[in-house]
Amino acid sequence: MFKPANGLVISYNYLWAREYDRQEESGRKARPACVQIIVADGENGTVVALFPITSPPPRAERTALAIPDTDAHRIGLKMPSWIIVDEWNLDDLAKSPHIADARPIGLLSQAFMKRVRAAAADRIRARRYRSVPRK
């Protein structure tokens, strides 16, 4: 198992908010997801926000950032790739059955992750985001 860190990219069975709204409980496929915000770190586990990464261009109504080619190339993502910042899954990775592979894919640069944090914070302030709790 890996220690969660901001910017860590893992293979994760991400559950989109629209799937959660239909009472689905597991993601339909494994996809790269980025650990961004460590929400709670305590004796009972570490809950993190996982942001989905996609290679198809996001829909116009989504808030997404293009992953810099240097980061995408370094960790082996398809190019171009985007990170969606208006929705995320909340999960305790130490206990999660949704991790598709225990080996991390890589780590995005801290400079890019600063942009991701700022964009997600903007969505939170505007109350235009979805947070999906995982069991």
C-alpha atoms as a printed R data frame, in Angstrom:
    type eleno elety resid chain resno       x      y       z
1   ATOM     1    CA   MET     A     1   0.000  0.000   0.000
2   ATOM     2    CA   PHE     A     2   1.126  3.562  -0.648
3   ATOM     3    CA   LYS     A     3   1.022  6.623   1.579
4   ATOM     4    CA   PRO     A     4  -1.416  9.243   0.234
5   ATOM     5    CA   ALA     A     5   0.249 12.465  -0.875
6   ATOM     6    CA   ASN     A     6  -1.044 15.504  -2.730
7   ATOM     7    CA   GLY     A     7  -0.490 14.990  -6.442
8   ATOM     8    CA   LEU     A     8  -0.223 11.197  -6.280
9   ATOM     9    CA   VAL     A     9  -1.948  9.564  -9.269
10  ATOM    10    CA   ILE     A    10  -3.410  6.088  -8.780
11  ATOM    11    CA   SER     A    11  -5.614  3.704 -10.734
12  ATOM    12    CA   TYR     A    12  -9.023  3.990  -9.087
13  ATOM    13    CA   ASN     A    13 -12.585  2.875  -9.808
14  ATOM    14    CA   TYR     A    14 -13.938  6.433  -9.795
15  ATOM    15    CA   LEU     A    15 -17.672  6.903  -9.182
16  ATOM    16    CA   TRP     A    16 -19.019  9.890 -11.103
17  ATOM    17    CA   ALA     A    17 -21.648 12.020  -9.348
18  ATOM    18    CA   ARG     A    18 -24.207 11.153 -12.034
19  ATOM    19    CA   GLU     A    19 -23.657  7.426 -11.290
20  ATOM    20    CA   TYR     A    20 -23.917  8.059  -7.547
21  ATOM    21    CA   ASP     A    21 -27.227  9.888  -8.153
22  ATOM    22    CA   ARG     A    22 -28.515  6.673  -9.767
23  ATOM    23    CA   GLN     A    23 -27.561  4.761  -6.588
24  ATOM    24    CA   GLU     A    24 -24.641  3.013  -8.254
25  ATOM    25    CA   GLU     A    25 -21.959  1.996  -5.766
26  ATOM    26    CA   SER     A    26 -18.879  1.251  -7.822
27  ATOM    27    CA   GLY     A    27 -17.153  2.985 -10.681
28  ATOM    28    CA   ARG     A    28 -17.628  1.477 -14.096
29  ATOM    29    CA   LYS     A    29 -13.931  1.375 -14.942
30  ATOM    30    CA   ALA     A    30 -10.557  2.043 -13.440
31  ATOM    31    CA   ARG     A    31  -9.155  5.423 -14.394
32  ATOM    32    CA   PRO     A    32  -6.301  7.584 -13.217
33  ATOM    33    CA   ALA     A    33  -7.334  9.688 -10.240
34  ATOM    34    CA   CYS     A    34  -5.296 12.258  -8.377
35  ATOM    35    CA   VAL     A    35  -5.063 12.539  -4.614
36  ATOM    36    CA   GLN     A    36  -5.440 16.235  -4.034
37  ATOM    37    CA   ILE     A    37  -6.706 17.173  -0.643
38  ATOM    38    CA   ILE     A    38  -6.097 15.166   2.478
39  ATOM    39    CA   VAL     A    39  -9.382 15.767   4.306
40  ATOM    40    CA   ALA     A    40  -8.737 13.852   7.539
41  ATOM    41    CA   ASP     A    41  -5.629 12.070   8.759
42  ATOM    42    CA   GLY     A    42  -6.029 10.194  12.017
43  ATOM    43    CA   GLU     A    43  -5.829  6.903  13.831
44  ATOM    44    CA   ASN     A    44  -8.797  5.501  11.916
45  ATOM    45    CA   GLY     A    45  -7.409  6.247   8.463
46  ATOM    46    CA   THR     A    46  -6.731  8.959   5.955
47  ATOM    47    CA   VAL     A    47  -9.667 10.336   3.969
48  ATOM    48    CA   VAL     A    48  -8.663 12.027   0.733
49  ATOM    49    CA   ALA     A    49 -10.360 13.756  -2.176
50  ATOM    50    CA   LEU     A    50  -9.664 11.980  -5.458
51  ATOM    51    CA   PHE     A    51 -10.031 14.000  -8.650
52  ATOM    52    CA   PRO     A    52 -10.708 12.098 -11.893
53  ATOM    53    CA   ILE     A    53  -8.358 12.330 -14.851
54  ATOM    54    CA   THR     A    54  -9.758 11.950 -18.357
55  ATOM    55    CA   SER     A    55  -8.308 11.874 -21.852
56  ATOM    56    CA   PRO     A    56 -11.466 12.780 -23.809
57  ATOM    57    CA   PRO     A    57 -12.001 16.552 -23.736
58  ATOM    58    CA   PRO     A    58 -14.367 17.482 -20.885
59  ATOM    59    CA   ARG     A    59 -17.829 18.832 -21.634
60  ATOM    60    CA   ALA     A    60 -18.106 22.618 -21.762
61  ATOM    61    CA   GLU     A    61 -20.050 22.809 -18.486
62  ATOM    62    CA   ARG     A    62 -17.265 21.020 -16.563
63  ATOM    63    CA   THR     A    63 -14.417 22.753 -14.764
64  ATOM    64    CA   ALA     A    64 -11.203 21.041 -15.792
65  ATOM    65    CA   LEU     A    65  -7.534 21.854 -16.189
66  ATOM    66    CA   ALA     A    66  -5.318 20.503 -18.920
67  ATOM    67    CA   ILE     A    67  -2.489 18.475 -17.422
68  ATOM    68    CA   PRO     A    68   0.835 19.863 -18.656
69  ATOM    69    CA   ASP     A    69   2.364 17.643 -21.340
70  ATOM    70    CA   THR     A    70   5.559 17.291 -19.295
71  ATOM    71    CA   ASP     A    71   3.624 15.882 -16.313
72  ATOM    72    CA   ALA     A    72   1.443 13.646 -18.491
73  ATOM    73    CA   HIS     A    73   4.439 12.275 -20.384
74  ATOM    74    CA   ARG     A    74   6.522 11.727 -17.228
75  ATOM    75    CA   ILE     A    75   3.892  9.555 -15.551
76  ATOM    76    CA   GLY     A    76   2.584  7.884 -18.715
77  ATOM    77    CA   LEU     A    77  -0.846  9.493 -19.148
78  ATOM    78    CA   LYS     A    78  -2.469  9.801 -22.550
79  ATOM    79    CA   MET     A    79  -1.973 13.210 -24.081
80  ATOM    80    CA   PRO     A    80  -3.841 15.410 -23.863
81  ATOM    81    CA   SER     A    81  -5.336 14.687 -20.435
82  ATOM    82    CA   TRP     A    82  -7.445 16.796 -18.096
83  ATOM    83    CA   ILE     A    83  -8.155 16.742 -14.383
84  ATOM    84    CA   ILE     A    84 -11.755 17.476 -13.446
85  ATOM    85    CA   VAL     A    85 -11.911 19.894 -10.500
86  ATOM    86    CA   ASP     A    86 -15.656 20.353  -9.962
87  ATOM    87    CA   GLU     A    87 -16.252 16.885  -8.536
88  ATOM    88    CA   TRP     A    88 -14.317 14.339  -6.531
89  ATOM    89    CA   ASN     A    89 -14.644 11.130  -4.520
90  ATOM    90    CA   LEU     A    90 -13.939 11.058  -0.790
91  ATOM    91    CA   ASP     A    91 -12.338  7.800   0.280
92  ATOM    92    CA   ASP     A    92 -10.088  6.236   2.897
93  ATOM    93    CA   LEU     A    93  -7.427  4.674   0.719
94  ATOM    94    CA   ALA     A    94  -6.159  2.383   3.487
95  ATOM    95    CA   LYS     A    95  -9.555  0.638   3.571
96  ATOM    96    CA   SER     A    96 -10.832  1.265   0.049
97  ATOM    97    CA   PRO     A    97 -11.939 -1.613  -2.177
98  ATOM    98    CA   HIS     A    98 -12.007  0.846  -5.105
99  ATOM    99    CA   ILE     A    99  -8.256  0.975  -5.726
100 ATOM   100    CA   ALA     A   100  -7.643 -0.848  -9.000
101 ATOM   101    CA   ASP     A   101  -3.876 -1.248  -8.573
102 ATOM   102    CA   ALA     A   102  -1.799 -0.889  -5.416
103 ATOM   103    CA   ARG     A   103   1.102  0.561  -7.415
104 ATOM   104    CA   PRO     A   104   0.907  4.353  -7.882
105 ATOM   105    CA   ILE     A   105   1.038  5.653 -11.450
106 ATOM   106    CA   GLY     A   106   3.112  8.706 -10.595
107 ATOM   107    CA   LEU     A   107   3.158 12.163  -9.087
108 ATOM   108    CA   LEU     A   108   1.991 15.412 -10.691
109 ATOM   109    CA   SER     A   109   4.141 18.505 -10.162
110 ATOM   110    CA   GLN     A   110   3.492 20.696  -7.140
111 ATOM   111    CA   ALA     A   111   3.219 23.767  -9.396
112 ATOM   112    CA   PHE     A   112   0.347 22.154 -11.300
113 ATOM   113    CA   MET     A   113  -1.260 20.881  -8.090
114 ATOM   114    CA   LYS     A   114  -1.307 24.435  -6.747
115 ATOM   115    CA   ARG     A   115  -3.453 25.379  -9.769
116 ATOM   116    CA   VAL     A   116  -5.723 22.377  -9.123
117 ATOM   117    CA   ARG     A   117  -6.211 23.381  -5.465
118 ATOM   118    CA   ALA     A   118  -7.042 26.964  -6.475
119 ATOM   119    CA   ALA     A   119  -9.571 25.842  -9.105
120 ATOM   120    CA   ALA     A   120 -11.252 23.398  -6.693
121 ATOM   121    CA   ALA     A   121 -11.381 26.098  -4.003
122 ATOM   122    CA   ASP     A   122 -13.093 28.429  -6.498
123 ATOM   123    CA   ARG     A   123 -15.726 25.734  -7.178
124 ATOM   124    CA   ILE     A   124 -16.272 25.257  -3.437
125 ATOM   125    CA   ARG     A   125 -16.693 29.000  -2.837
126 ATOM   126    CA   ALA     A   126 -19.151 29.182  -5.745
127 ATOM   127    CA   ARG     A   127 -20.987 26.102  -4.404
128 ATOM   128    CA   ARG     A   128 -20.609 24.487  -7.818
129 ATOM   129    CA   TYR     A   129 -19.041 21.137  -7.047
130 ATOM   130    CA   ARG     A   130 -19.985 17.552  -6.151
131 ATOM   131    CA   SER     A   131 -18.319 15.442  -3.492
132 ATOM   132    CA   VAL     A   132 -19.117 11.728  -3.658
133 ATOM   133    CA   PRO     A   133 -18.520  9.700  -0.458
134 ATOM   134    CA   ARG     A   134 -17.238  6.163  -1.013
135 ATOM   135    CA   LYS     A   135 -17.790  3.155   1.224
